[in-house]
Amino acid sequence: MNVSLFPRLALFTGCVALVLSIDALAADLPSIKIMATGGTIAGRGASATEAGYEASEVAVDELIQNVPEISDIADVSGEQVLQTSSQHITPEDWLTIGKAVNQAVADDGVDGVVITHGTDTMEETAYFLHLTVPSDKPVVLVGSMRPGTAMSADGAMNLFNAVALAGAPEARGKGVLLTLNETVFGARDVTKGNTTNPATFEARNAGPMGSVFFGEVNLYEAPIQAHTAESEFKIDELESLPQVDILYGYAGDSSHLVEAAVTSGAEGIVFAGVGNGNFHPEVEAALAKAREEEVAVVRSARVGSGHVTLDAEVDDEKYGFVVADDLSPQKARVLLTLALTETSEPARLQEIFFKY
Ligand code: ASP
Protein backbone atom coordinates (compact mmCIF):
# COMPACT_ATOMS: atom_id res chain seq x y z
CA MET A 1 0.00 0.00 0.00
CA ASN A 2 1.12 3.52 -0.76
CA VAL A 3 2.38 4.83 2.62
CA SER A 4 1.22 8.39 1.86
CA LEU A 5 -2.34 7.06 2.03
CA PHE A 6 -2.01 6.27 5.76
CA PRO A 7 -2.58 9.75 7.18
CA ARG A 8 -5.57 10.31 4.84
CA LEU A 9 -7.07 6.96 5.79
CA ALA A 10 -6.59 7.71 9.46
CA LEU A 11 -8.21 11.12 9.00
CA PHE A 12 -11.15 9.59 7.12
CA THR A 13 -11.65 6.88 9.77
CA GLY A 14 -11.44 9.51 12.49
CA CYS A 15 -14.09 11.63 10.77
CA VAL A 16 -16.44 8.66 10.37
CA ALA A 17 -16.00 7.81 14.05
CA LEU A 18 -16.69 11.43 15.02
CA VAL A 19 -19.84 11.62 12.88
CA LEU A 20 -21.02 8.29 14.31
CA SER A 21 -20.43 9.43 17.88
CA ILE A 22 -22.23 12.75 17.27
CA ASP A 23 -25.14 10.78 15.80
CA ALA A 24 -25.13 8.49 18.81
CA LEU A 25 -25.16 11.48 21.13
CA ALA A 26 -28.02 13.08 19.17
CA ALA A 27 -29.95 9.83 19.47
CA ASP A 28 -29.68 10.14 23.27
CA LEU A 29 -31.07 13.65 23.42
CA PRO A 30 -34.57 13.95 24.87
CA SER A 31 -37.39 14.75 22.45
CA ILE A 32 -39.11 17.91 23.64
CA LYS A 33 -42.22 19.42 22.15
CA ILE A 34 -42.40 23.21 22.40
CA MET A 35 -46.02 24.35 22.38
CA ALA A 36 -46.37 28.11 21.90
CA THR A 37 -49.28 30.23 23.07
CA GLY A 38 -47.91 33.80 22.79
CA GLY A 39 -46.99 36.30 25.53
CA THR A 40 -43.99 38.56 25.92
CA ILE A 41 -41.58 35.73 25.16
CA ALA A 42 -43.04 36.01 21.65
CA GLY A 43 -43.00 39.82 21.78
CA ARG A 44 -41.30 42.39 19.60
CA GLY A 45 -40.47 45.98 20.53
CA ALA A 46 -39.44 48.96 18.41
CA SER A 47 -36.11 49.43 20.21
CA ALA A 48 -33.91 47.85 22.88
CA THR A 49 -34.77 50.46 25.49
CA GLU A 50 -38.49 51.15 25.04
CA ALA A 51 -40.78 49.56 27.61
CA GLY A 52 -43.66 49.19 25.11
CA TYR A 53 -43.86 46.24 22.70
CA GLU A 54 -46.30 44.04 20.83
CA ALA A 55 -46.75 40.71 22.61
CA SER A 56 -47.40 37.40 20.81
CA GLU A 57 -45.79 38.37 17.47
CA VAL A 58 -43.07 35.73 17.09
CA ALA A 59 -44.16 32.28 15.90
CA VAL A 60 -42.90 29.06 17.43
CA ASP A 61 -40.40 28.20 14.65
CA GLU A 62 -38.72 31.57 15.00
CA LEU A 63 -38.70 31.23 18.80
CA ILE A 64 -36.81 27.95 18.44
CA GLN A 65 -34.45 29.27 15.73
CA ASN A 66 -33.58 32.21 17.96
CA VAL A 67 -32.02 29.83 20.49
CA PRO A 68 -29.89 27.48 18.35
CA GLU A 69 -28.10 26.21 21.49
CA ILE A 70 -31.26 24.22 22.28
CA SER A 71 -30.27 21.68 19.62
CA ASP A 72 -27.25 20.75 21.80
CA ILE A 73 -29.51 19.58 24.63
CA ALA A 74 -32.70 18.32 22.98
CA ASP A 75 -34.36 17.24 19.83
CA VAL A 76 -37.17 19.81 19.60
CA SER A 77 -40.31 20.19 17.54
CA GLY A 78 -42.75 23.10 17.68
CA GLU A 79 -46.50 23.53 17.68
CA GLN A 80 -48.39 26.84 17.67
CA VAL A 81 -51.36 26.17 19.96
CA LEU A 82 -52.47 29.79 20.45
CA GLN A 83 -50.95 33.17 19.64
CA THR A 84 -52.23 35.52 22.31
CA SER A 85 -51.31 37.54 25.35
CA SER A 86 -52.09 35.69 28.53
CA GLN A 87 -54.41 38.41 29.84
CA HIS A 88 -56.70 37.28 26.99
CA ILE A 89 -56.65 33.61 27.94
CA THR A 90 -60.03 32.12 28.85
CA PRO A 91 -61.08 28.86 30.53
CA GLU A 92 -61.92 27.57 27.03
CA ASP A 93 -58.29 28.28 26.07
CA TRP A 94 -57.22 26.17 29.08
CA LEU A 95 -59.20 23.33 27.55
CA THR A 96 -57.54 23.87 24.15
CA ILE A 97 -54.07 23.91 25.69
CA GLY A 98 -54.87 20.95 27.98
CA LYS A 99 -56.13 18.78 25.14
CA ALA A 100 -53.09 19.66 22.99
CA VAL A 101 -50.72 18.81 25.86
CA ASN A 102 -52.55 15.54 26.55
CA GLN A 103 -52.10 14.59 22.91
CA ALA A 104 -48.40 15.45 23.05
CA VAL A 105 -47.66 13.47 26.23
CA ALA A 106 -49.54 10.45 24.86
CA ASP A 107 -46.99 10.30 22.03
CA ASP A 108 -44.22 7.77 22.81
CA GLY A 109 -41.81 9.89 20.82
CA VAL A 110 -42.21 12.86 23.18
CA ASP A 111 -40.21 12.89 26.45
CA GLY A 112 -41.37 16.25 27.74
CA VAL A 113 -43.35 19.36 26.86
CA VAL A 114 -42.49 23.05 27.14
CA ILE A 115 -45.29 25.60 26.89
CA THR A 116 -44.37 29.19 26.09
CA HIS A 117 -46.97 31.49 27.65
CA GLY A 118 -47.51 35.05 28.81
CA THR A 119 -46.62 35.53 32.44
CA ASP A 120 -49.79 37.39 33.53
CA THR A 121 -51.95 34.27 33.84
CA MET A 122 -49.28 31.60 33.44
CA GLU A 123 -49.89 30.41 36.98
CA GLU A 124 -53.54 29.67 36.19
CA THR A 125 -52.80 27.68 33.03
CA ALA A 126 -50.03 25.85 34.90
CA TYR A 127 -52.37 24.79 37.71
CA PHE A 128 -55.11 23.83 35.25
CA LEU A 129 -52.65 21.53 33.44
CA HIS A 130 -51.37 20.25 36.79
CA LEU A 131 -54.91 19.03 37.44
CA THR A 132 -55.74 17.69 33.99
CA VAL A 133 -52.67 16.16 32.34
CA PRO A 134 -52.50 12.53 33.48
CA SER A 135 -48.84 11.93 32.80
CA ASP A 136 -45.51 11.67 34.59
CA LYS A 137 -43.70 13.33 31.69
CA PRO A 138 -42.36 16.78 32.52
CA VAL A 139 -44.61 19.64 31.44
CA VAL A 140 -42.90 23.01 31.90
CA LEU A 141 -44.34 26.49 31.41
CA VAL A 142 -42.01 29.30 30.50
CA GLY A 143 -42.22 32.93 29.48
CA SER A 144 -40.26 36.12 29.77
CA MET A 145 -40.68 39.56 31.23
CA ARG A 146 -38.89 41.33 28.38
CA PRO A 147 -39.44 40.84 24.65
CA GLY A 148 -36.56 39.39 22.61
CA THR A 149 -35.82 42.84 21.16
CA ALA A 150 -35.17 44.41 24.59
CA MET A 151 -31.80 45.06 26.16
CA SER A 152 -31.00 42.17 28.49
CA ALA A 153 -33.91 40.11 27.16
CA ASP A 154 -34.63 37.09 29.36
CA GLY A 155 -36.60 34.85 26.97
CA ALA A 156 -33.75 32.97 25.26
CA MET A 157 -32.14 31.75 28.48
CA ASN A 158 -35.53 31.01 30.03
CA LEU A 159 -36.49 28.88 27.01
CA PHE A 160 -33.13 27.08 27.01
CA ASN A 161 -33.56 26.31 30.72
CA ALA A 162 -37.16 25.17 30.24
CA VAL A 163 -36.10 22.69 27.54
CA ALA A 164 -33.33 21.40 29.83
CA LEU A 165 -35.86 20.99 32.65
CA ALA A 166 -38.41 19.21 30.43
CA GLY A 167 -35.69 16.78 29.37
CA ALA A 168 -34.37 16.11 32.87
CA PRO A 169 -35.20 12.67 34.33
CA GLU A 170 -35.54 14.23 37.82
CA ALA A 171 -38.40 16.44 36.57
CA ARG A 172 -40.60 13.40 35.87
CA GLY A 173 -43.54 12.87 38.19
CA LYS A 174 -43.25 16.30 39.82
CA GLY A 175 -46.46 17.70 38.38
CA VAL A 176 -46.51 20.70 36.10
CA LEU A 177 -43.53 23.02 36.56
CA LEU A 178 -42.83 26.65 35.72
CA THR A 179 -39.45 28.20 35.22
CA LEU A 180 -38.24 31.78 34.76
CA ASN A 181 -35.10 33.51 35.89
CA GLU A 182 -33.20 30.28 36.77
CA THR A 183 -35.83 29.22 39.29
CA VAL A 184 -38.21 26.25 39.19
CA PHE A 185 -41.65 26.35 40.80
CA GLY A 186 -44.49 23.88 41.22
CA ALA A 187 -47.73 24.85 39.47
CA ARG A 188 -49.88 24.81 42.61
CA ASP A 189 -48.19 27.48 44.69
CA VAL A 190 -46.44 29.65 42.12
CA THR A 191 -47.65 33.21 41.65
CA LYS A 192 -46.57 36.29 39.76
CA GLY A 193 -45.25 38.66 42.40
CA ASN A 194 -43.88 41.69 40.57
CA THR A 195 -45.34 43.58 37.61
CA THR A 196 -42.07 44.12 35.70
CA ASN A 197 -39.08 42.38 37.33
CA PRO A 198 -37.62 39.31 35.54
CA ALA A 199 -37.53 37.58 38.96
CA THR A 200 -41.28 37.96 39.15
CA PHE A 201 -42.39 34.48 40.19
CA GLU A 202 -42.54 33.29 43.77
CA ALA A 203 -44.16 30.55 45.81
CA ARG A 204 -45.19 32.15 49.07
CA ASN A 205 -46.22 29.03 50.97
CA ALA A 206 -44.09 26.27 49.44
CA GLY A 207 -40.98 28.09 48.18
CA PRO A 208 -39.25 27.25 44.89
CA MET A 209 -38.71 23.60 43.90
CA GLY A 210 -35.22 24.11 42.52
CA SER A 211 -33.12 25.85 39.92
CA VAL A 212 -31.90 25.60 36.33
CA PHE A 213 -28.62 27.36 35.71
CA PHE A 214 -27.43 27.43 32.05
CA GLY A 215 -29.33 24.17 31.55
CA GLU A 216 -28.10 22.48 34.75
CA VAL A 217 -31.13 21.26 36.67
CA ASN A 218 -31.29 20.95 40.46
CA LEU A 219 -34.59 19.99 42.05
CA TYR A 220 -34.91 19.88 45.83
CA GLU A 221 -38.59 19.62 46.58
CA ALA A 222 -41.49 17.48 45.40
CA PRO A 223 -45.11 18.69 45.45
CA ILE A 224 -47.09 17.30 48.35
CA GLN A 225 -50.55 17.62 46.87
CA ALA A 226 -52.13 15.21 44.40
CA HIS A 227 -51.60 16.14 40.77
CA THR A 228 -51.25 15.02 37.19
CA ALA A 229 -51.23 11.20 37.08
CA GLU A 230 -53.40 10.95 40.23
CA SER A 231 -55.86 13.68 39.30
CA GLU A 232 -59.53 12.80 38.85
CA PHE A 233 -60.31 15.59 36.39
CA LYS A 234 -60.80 14.57 32.77
CA ILE A 235 -61.16 17.22 30.09
CA ASP A 236 -61.38 15.17 26.87
CA GLU A 237 -65.16 15.50 26.67
CA LEU A 238 -65.44 19.08 27.97
CA GLU A 239 -66.17 21.95 25.57
CA SER A 240 -66.72 24.67 28.18
CA LEU A 241 -66.34 25.25 31.91
CA PRO A 242 -68.72 26.68 34.52
CA GLN A 243 -68.66 30.40 35.29
CA VAL A 244 -66.73 31.07 38.48
CA ASP A 245 -66.15 34.68 39.57
CA ILE A 246 -63.60 36.09 42.01
CA LEU A 247 -64.68 38.91 44.32
CA TYR A 248 -62.20 40.95 46.34
CA GLY A 249 -62.96 41.95 49.91
CA TYR A 250 -62.19 45.35 51.46
CA ALA A 251 -63.10 47.55 54.42
CA GLY A 252 -66.63 48.90 53.99
CA ASP A 253 -67.54 46.19 51.45
CA SER A 254 -71.20 45.67 50.55
CA SER A 255 -73.43 43.09 48.92
CA HIS A 256 -73.84 44.39 45.37
CA LEU A 257 -70.91 42.60 43.70
CA VAL A 258 -72.02 39.23 45.09
CA GLU A 259 -75.53 39.95 43.83
CA ALA A 260 -74.15 40.91 40.40
CA ALA A 261 -72.16 37.66 40.16
CA VAL A 262 -75.22 35.58 40.99
CA THR A 263 -77.43 37.52 38.56
CA SER A 264 -74.91 37.10 35.77
CA GLY A 265 -75.03 33.31 36.16
CA ALA A 266 -72.03 32.41 38.30
CA GLU A 267 -72.12 28.78 39.40
CA GLY A 268 -69.32 29.49 41.84
CA ILE A 269 -67.87 32.47 43.71
CA VAL A 270 -64.36 32.60 45.11
CA PHE A 271 -64.31 35.32 47.72
CA ALA A 272 -60.84 36.78 48.29
CA GLY A 273 -61.59 37.80 51.86
CA VAL A 274 -59.65 39.96 54.29
CA GLY A 275 -57.40 38.21 56.81
CA ASN A 276 -58.33 34.57 57.23
CA GLY A 277 -60.90 34.81 54.41
CA ASN A 278 -63.25 37.08 56.35
CA PHE A 279 -65.88 39.53 55.06
CA HIS A 280 -68.29 42.29 56.08
CA PRO A 281 -71.70 41.11 57.45
CA GLU A 282 -73.43 42.50 54.33
CA VAL A 283 -71.25 40.30 52.17
CA GLU A 284 -71.87 37.35 54.47
CA ALA A 285 -75.63 37.79 54.05
CA ALA A 286 -75.30 38.03 50.25
CA LEU A 287 -73.11 34.92 50.13
CA ALA A 288 -75.60 33.06 52.34
CA LYS A 289 -78.30 34.02 49.85
CA ALA A 290 -76.12 32.84 46.97
CA ARG A 291 -75.85 29.46 48.69
CA GLU A 292 -79.66 29.26 48.81
CA GLU A 293 -79.51 29.56 45.02
CA GLU A 294 -77.02 26.65 44.87
CA VAL A 295 -74.04 28.85 44.01
CA ALA A 296 -70.83 27.31 45.39
CA VAL A 297 -68.93 29.69 47.67
CA VAL A 298 -65.22 29.26 48.35
CA ARG A 299 -63.50 31.44 50.92
CA SER A 300 -59.98 32.40 49.94
CA ALA A 301 -57.88 35.36 51.10
CA ARG A 302 -56.48 38.51 49.58
CA VAL A 303 -53.49 38.28 51.94
CA GLY A 304 -51.15 36.35 49.63
CA SER A 305 -50.00 33.49 51.85
CA GLY A 306 -51.20 31.16 54.58
CA HIS A 307 -54.20 28.87 54.95
CA VAL A 308 -57.83 29.89 55.17
CA THR A 309 -59.14 27.80 58.01
CA LEU A 310 -62.53 26.16 58.23
CA ASP A 311 -65.02 27.52 60.77
CA ALA A 312 -62.56 30.03 62.29
CA GLU A 313 -64.41 33.37 62.37
CA VAL A 314 -66.99 32.32 59.78
CA ASP A 315 -69.54 29.55 60.35
CA ASP A 316 -68.78 27.62 57.16
CA GLU A 317 -70.81 24.62 58.17
CA LYS A 318 -73.96 26.67 58.68
CA TYR A 319 -73.85 28.14 55.15
CA GLY A 320 -72.12 25.35 53.23
CA PHE A 321 -69.11 27.53 52.49
CA VAL A 322 -65.88 25.84 51.43
CA VAL A 323 -62.37 27.03 52.32
CA ALA A 324 -59.61 27.29 49.73
CA ASP A 325 -56.92 25.99 52.09
CA ASP A 326 -53.72 27.76 50.96
CA LEU A 327 -54.71 28.34 47.34
CA SER A 328 -54.67 31.91 46.08
CA PRO A 329 -58.03 33.21 44.82
CA GLN A 330 -57.01 32.67 41.18
CA LYS A 331 -55.86 29.10 41.87
CA ALA A 332 -59.01 28.42 43.88
CA ARG A 333 -61.01 29.58 40.86
CA VAL A 334 -59.20 27.09 38.60
CA LEU A 335 -59.91 24.25 41.01
CA LEU A 336 -63.53 25.25 41.59
CA THR A 337 -64.11 25.50 37.84
CA LEU A 338 -62.98 21.91 37.43
CA ALA A 339 -64.60 20.63 40.62
CA LEU A 340 -67.99 22.00 39.54
CA THR A 341 -67.87 19.75 36.47
CA GLU A 342 -68.20 16.88 38.97
CA THR A 343 -70.14 18.10 41.98
CA SER A 344 -71.64 21.14 43.68
CA GLU A 345 -72.04 19.39 47.02
CA PRO A 346 -70.13 21.43 49.71
CA ALA A 347 -68.67 18.47 51.61
CA ARG A 348 -67.34 16.89 48.43
CA LEU A 349 -66.03 20.27 47.22
CA GLN A 350 -64.24 20.69 50.55
CA GLU A 351 -62.61 17.25 50.13
CA ILE A 352 -61.39 18.32 46.70
CA PHE A 353 -59.98 21.57 48.10
CA PHE A 354 -58.06 19.73 50.81
CA LYS A 355 -56.76 17.16 48.29
CA TYR A 356 -55.50 19.27 45.39
N1 ASP B 1 -49.00 40.67 29.24
C1 ASP B 1 -48.02 39.65 28.90
C2 ASP B 1 -48.75 38.33 28.89
O1 ASP B 1 -49.07 37.81 29.92
C3 ASP B 1 -46.93 39.71 29.90
C4 ASP B 1 -45.87 38.64 29.75
O2 ASP B 1 -45.93 37.73 28.97
O3 ASP B 1 -44.88 38.72 30.53
O4 ASP B 1 -49.03 37.83 27.83
mmCIF file with all atom_site columns, N, CA and C and ligand atoms in Angstrom, residues 39-41 53 55 84-87 117-121 144-145 192, ligand 1:
data_model
loop_
_atom_site.group_PDB
_atom_site.id
_atom_site.type_symbol
_atom_site.label_atom_id
_atom_site.label_alt_id
_atom_site.label_comp_id
_atom_site.label_asym_id
_atom_site.label_entity_id
_atom_site.label_seq_id
_atom_site.pdbx_PDB_ins_code
_atom_site.Cartn_x
_atom_site.Cartn_y
_atom_site.Cartn_z
_atom_site.occupancy
_atom_site.B_iso_or_equiv
_atom_site.pdbx_formal_charge
_atom_site.auth_seq_id
_atom_site.auth_comp_id
_atom_site.auth_asym_id
_atom_site.auth_atom_id
_atom_site.pdbx_PDB_model_num
ATOM   1  N N  . GLY A 1 39  ? -47.594 35.632 24.367 1.00 0.00 ? 39  GLY A N  1
ATOM   2  C CA . GLY A 1 39  ? -46.993 36.300 25.526 1.00 0.00 ? 39  GLY A CA 1
ATOM   3  C C  . GLY A 1 39  ? -45.775 37.123 25.145 1.00 0.00 ? 39  GLY A C  1
ATOM   4  N N  . THR A 1 40  ? -45.161 37.693 26.144 1.00 0.00 ? 40  THR A N  1
ATOM   5  C CA . THR A 1 40  ? -43.995 38.564 25.920 1.00 0.00 ? 40  THR A CA 1
ATOM   6  C C  . THR A 1 40  ? -42.801 37.803 25.370 1.00 0.00 ? 40  THR A C  1
ATOM   7  N N  . ILE A 1 41  ? -42.698 36.528 25.700 1.00 0.00 ? 41  ILE A N  1
ATOM   8  C CA . ILE A 1 41  ? -41.581 35.732 25.161 1.00 0.00 ? 41  ILE A CA 1
ATOM   9  C C  . ILE A 1 41  ? -41.657 35.701 23.631 1.00 0.00 ? 41  ILE A C  1
ATOM   10 N N  . TYR A 1 53  ? -44.120 47.257 23.731 1.00 0.00 ? 53  TYR A N  1
ATOM   11 C CA . TYR A 1 53  ? -43.860 46.243 22.701 1.00 0.00 ? 53  TYR A CA 1
ATOM   12 C C  . TYR A 1 53  ? -45.176 45.581 22.331 1.00 0.00 ? 53  TYR A C  1
ATOM   13 N N  . ALA A 1 55  ? -46.921 42.095 22.145 1.00 0.00 ? 55  ALA A N  1
ATOM   14 C CA . ALA A 1 55  ? -46.752 40.711 22.610 1.00 0.00 ? 55  ALA A CA 1
ATOM   15 C C  . ALA A 1 55  ? -47.245 39.753 21.524 1.00 0.00 ? 55  ALA A C  1
ATOM   16 N N  . THR A 1 84  ? -51.512 34.465 21.608 1.00 0.00 ? 84  THR A N  1
ATOM   17 C CA . THR A 1 84  ? -52.231 35.524 22.314 1.00 0.00 ? 84  THR A CA 1
ATOM   18 C C  . THR A 1 84  ? -51.483 35.955 23.577 1.00 0.00 ? 84  THR A C  1
ATOM   19 N N  . SER A 1 85  ? -51.859 37.099 24.073 1.00 0.00 ? 85  SER A N  1
ATOM   20 C CA . SER A 1 85  ? -51.306 37.535 25.355 1.00 0.00 ? 85  SER A CA 1
ATOM   21 C C  . SER A 1 85  ? -52.076 36.819 26.459 1.00 0.00 ? 85  SER A C  1
ATOM   22 N N  . SER A 1 86  ? -51.412 36.555 27.556 1.00 0.00 ? 86  SER A N  1
ATOM   23 C CA . SER A 1 86  ? -52.089 35.685 28.529 1.00 0.00 ? 86  SER A CA 1
ATOM   24 C C  . SER A 1 86  ? -53.203 36.394 29.288 1.00 0.00 ? 86  SER A C  1
ATOM   25 N N  . GLN A 1 87  ? -53.255 37.738 29.231 1.00 0.00 ? 87  GLN A N  1
ATOM   26 C CA . GLN A 1 87  ? -54.409 38.413 29.836 1.00 0.00 ? 87  GLN A CA 1
ATOM   27 C C  . GLN A 1 87  ? -55.681 38.165 29.023 1.00 0.00 ? 87  GLN A C  1
ATOM   28 N N  . HIS A 1 117 ? -45.694 30.901 27.192 1.00 0.00 ? 117 HIS A N  1
ATOM   29 C CA . HIS A 1 117 ? -46.970 31.485 27.646 1.00 0.00 ? 117 HIS A CA 1
ATOM   30 C C  . HIS A 1 117 ? -46.694 32.855 28.241 1.00 0.00 ? 117 HIS A C  1
ATOM   31 N N  . GLY A 1 118 ? -47.630 33.769 28.124 1.00 0.00 ? 118 GLY A N  1
ATOM   32 C CA . GLY A 1 118 ? -47.511 35.047 28.810 1.00 0.00 ? 118 GLY A CA 1
ATOM   33 C C  . GLY A 1 118 ? -47.470 34.838 30.314 1.00 0.00 ? 118 GLY A C  1
ATOM   34 N N  . THR A 1 119 ? -46.785 35.752 31.000 1.00 0.00 ? 119 THR A N  1
ATOM   35 C CA . THR A 1 119 ? -46.616 35.530 32.442 1.00 0.00 ? 119 THR A CA 1
ATOM   36 C C  . THR A 1 119 ? -47.823 35.968 33.280 1.00 0.00 ? 119 THR A C  1
ATOM   37 N N  . ASP A 1 120 ? -48.692 36.829 32.717 1.00 0.00 ? 120 ASP A N  1
ATOM   38 C CA . ASP A 1 120 ? -49.788 37.386 33.532 1.00 0.00 ? 120 ASP A CA 1
ATOM   39 C C  . ASP A 1 120 ? -50.686 36.305 34.140 1.00 0.00 ? 120 ASP A C  1
ATOM   40 N N  . THR A 1 121 ? -51.059 35.335 33.323 1.00 0.00 ? 121 THR A N  1
ATOM   41 C CA . THR A 1 121 ? -51.949 34.274 33.840 1.00 0.00 ? 121 THR A CA 1
ATOM   42 C C  . THR A 1 121 ? -51.293 32.896 33.698 1.00 0.00 ? 121 THR A C  1
ATOM   43 N N  . SER A 1 144 ? -41.309 35.138 29.495 1.00 0.00 ? 144 SER A N  1
ATOM   44 C CA . SER A 1 144 ? -40.263 36.117 29.770 1.00 0.00 ? 144 SER A CA 1
ATOM   45 C C  . SER A 1 144 ? -40.925 37.419 30.167 1.00 0.00 ? 144 SER A C  1
ATOM   46 N N  . MET A 1 145 ? -40.169 38.255 30.826 1.00 0.00 ? 145 MET A N  1
ATOM   47 C CA . MET A 1 145 ? -40.683 39.558 31.232 1.00 0.00 ? 145 MET A CA 1
ATOM   48 C C  . MET A 1 145 ? -40.296 40.644 30.242 1.00 0.00 ? 145 MET A C  1
ATOM   49 N N  . LYS A 1 192 ? -47.310 35.140 40.254 1.00 0.00 ? 192 LYS A N  1
ATOM   50 C CA . LYS A 1 192 ? -46.566 36.293 39.760 1.00 0.00 ? 192 LYS A CA 1
ATOM   51 C C  . LYS A 1 192 ? -46.528 37.332 40.873 1.00 0.00 ? 192 LYS A C  1
HETATM 52 N N1 . ASP B 2 .   ? -49.003 40.672 29.240 1.00 0.00 ? 1   ASP B N1 1
HETATM 53 C C1 . ASP B 2 .   ? -48.025 39.653 28.904 1.00 0.00 ? 1   ASP B C1 1
HETATM 54 C C2 . ASP B 2 .   ? -48.750 38.325 28.893 1.00 0.00 ? 1   ASP B C2 1
HETATM 55 O O1 . ASP B 2 .   ? -49.069 37.810 29.922 1.00 0.00 ? 1   ASP B O1 1
HETATM 56 C C3 . ASP B 2 .   ? -46.931 39.705 29.901 1.00 0.00 ? 1   ASP B C3 1
HETATM 57 C C4 . ASP B 2 .   ? -45.869 38.635 29.749 1.00 0.00 ? 1   ASP B C4 1
HETATM 58 O O2 . ASP B 2 .   ? -45.927 37.730 28.974 1.00 0.00 ? 1   ASP B O2 1
HETATM 59 O O3 . ASP B 2 .   ? -44.885 38.722 30.526 1.00 0.00 ? 1   ASP B O3 1
HETATM 60 O O4 . ASP B 2 .   ? -49.026 37.825 27.834 1.00 0.00 ? 1   ASP B O4 1
#
